Each structure stands twice: as structure tokens, then as C-alpha cells.
Amino acid sequence: MMRRLYLCLGYASLALGIAGIVLPVLPTTPFVLLAAWCFTRSSPALAARLDNHPRFGPLLTAWRDQKAIPLQAKIFALTMLALSYGVILHLAESRILPVILSAVMGSVALYIATRPRPRGRSDVAAPDACER
């Protein structure tokens, strides 16, 4: 019963992660991490397939083994956060929304910036936004 629940949750998370590649409102990374976690508990074959994926595999392995984020991925994530906040400042009619989002997005940026880089390899390639 739990295996099927994890399997369904893994597929749903992966689908949302894939949708997040093209939808700017939906984040990709948390859903792919959740899918990997669910597949580890439900289907070792699917977990291995995700771990061996050329784009997501090295990033998932670095996060799972070392809680590390490659420098290129950090730069990309922090740049996207800054650009998103700039759009919010430009479009928001409310004065309180940018204040609240600055606290939330600033906390996320601080968390990302303080994660270590992977050890043992020069660095793990981050997804290139232009290839999407």
C-alpha cells in the first residue's frame, strides 16, 4: 500500500517538476528531489534511472551524498530569484507583497548561497536554461 502511494507521489512530483521547466511559476528542483525520494522508497529501478539521468543525476547525487549545490547551479538559481523579484517589483500593485516576498526569497537565496559545493569533483554541470 505505501509502496504504491510513494510510486504515485513520485510520478506526480516528477510530472510537476517537468512542467516546472517550462512554467516559470512552478519550481523544478523541489519536485525532482521529492520524486527521487519517493522512487527510492517505491521503485529502485526508477530511482536508479533518475540517478543515471544525464541532467538530473549528478545534481541529485551531489545533494543526496553531500547536501551540496554546484556553483553553476547556485549562480543560475540566485540569478532567477533576482530576476523574479525584479519582475514582482515592477508588476506588484500592493506595497506589502514585495516586502513579504523579499523576506521569503531572501531566505531562499541565503540558504542556496550557504550550501557547500560538491567535493571530489571539479563541479557538477547545472542545467542550462537555454537548452529547455
mmCIF file with all atom_site columns, C-alpha atoms in Angstrom, residues 3-4 18 22 26 36 44 48 65-66 71 78-79 95 104 111 113 118 121-122 127-128 130:
data_model
loop_
_atom_site.group_PDB
_atom_site.id
_atom_site.type_symbol
_atom_site.label_atom_id
_atom_site.label_alt_id
_atom_site.label_comp_id
_atom_site.label_asym_id
_atom_site.label_entity_id
_atom_site.label_seq_id
_atom_site.pdbx_PDB_ins_code
_atom_site.Cartn_x
_atom_site.Cartn_y
_atom_site.Cartn_z
_atom_site.occupancy
_atom_site.B_iso_or_equiv
_atom_site.pdbx_formal_charge
_atom_site.auth_seq_id
_atom_site.auth_comp_id
_atom_site.auth_asym_id
_atom_site.auth_atom_id
_atom_site.pdbx_PDB_model_num
ATOM 1  C CA . ARG A 1 3   ? 4.837  1.462  -1.953  1.00 0.00 ? 3   ARG A CA 1
ATOM 2  C CA . ARG A 1 4   ? 2.046  2.388  -4.364  1.00 0.00 ? 4   ARG A CA 1
ATOM 3  C CA . ILE A 1 18  ? 8.922  18.589 -15.743 1.00 0.00 ? 18  ILE A CA 1
ATOM 4  C CA . VAL A 1 22  ? 8.516  25.493 -18.942 1.00 0.00 ? 22  VAL A CA 1
ATOM 5  C CA . LEU A 1 26  ? 6.346  26.150 -10.807 1.00 0.00 ? 26  LEU A CA 1
ATOM 6  C CA . ALA A 1 36  ? 13.824 10.885 -6.229  1.00 0.00 ? 36  ALA A CA 1
ATOM 7  C CA . PRO A 1 44  ? 14.697 1.083  -7.014  1.00 0.00 ? 44  PRO A CA 1
ATOM 8  C CA . ALA A 1 48  ? 18.381 4.372  -10.457 1.00 0.00 ? 48  ALA A CA 1
ATOM 9  C CA . ASP A 1 65  ? 25.500 12.496 -0.672  1.00 0.00 ? 65  ASP A CA 1
ATOM 10 C CA . GLN A 1 66  ? 26.870 15.881 0.400   1.00 0.00 ? 66  GLN A CA 1
ATOM 11 C CA . LEU A 1 71  ? 28.497 26.702 -8.227  1.00 0.00 ? 71  LEU A CA 1
ATOM 12 C CA . LEU A 1 78  ? 20.241 33.140 -7.492  1.00 0.00 ? 78  LEU A CA 1
ATOM 13 C CA . THR A 1 79  ? 20.005 34.927 -10.841 1.00 0.00 ? 79  THR A CA 1
ATOM 14 C CA . ARG A 1 95  ? 3.213  47.635 -1.230  1.00 0.00 ? 95  ARG A CA 1
ATOM 15 C CA . VAL A 1 104 ? 10.836 34.684 1.666   1.00 0.00 ? 104 VAL A CA 1
ATOM 16 C CA . TYR A 1 111 ? 20.006 29.042 2.028   1.00 0.00 ? 111 TYR A CA 1
ATOM 17 C CA . ALA A 1 113 ? 24.247 30.617 -1.155  1.00 0.00 ? 113 ALA A CA 1
ATOM 18 C CA . PRO A 1 118 ? 30.411 19.278 -4.137  1.00 0.00 ? 118 PRO A CA 1
ATOM 19 C CA . ARG A 1 121 ? 34.872 16.547 -8.478  1.00 0.00 ? 121 ARG A CA 1
ATOM 20 C CA . SER A 1 122 ? 35.644 19.836 -10.149 1.00 0.00 ? 122 SER A CA 1
ATOM 21 C CA . PRO A 1 127 ? 21.007 22.612 -16.300 1.00 0.00 ? 127 PRO A CA 1
ATOM 22 C CA . ASP A 1 128 ? 21.306 25.263 -18.977 1.00 0.00 ? 128 ASP A CA 1
ATOM 23 C CA . CYS A 1 130 ? 18.834 27.931 -22.980 1.00 0.00 ? 130 CYS A CA 1
#
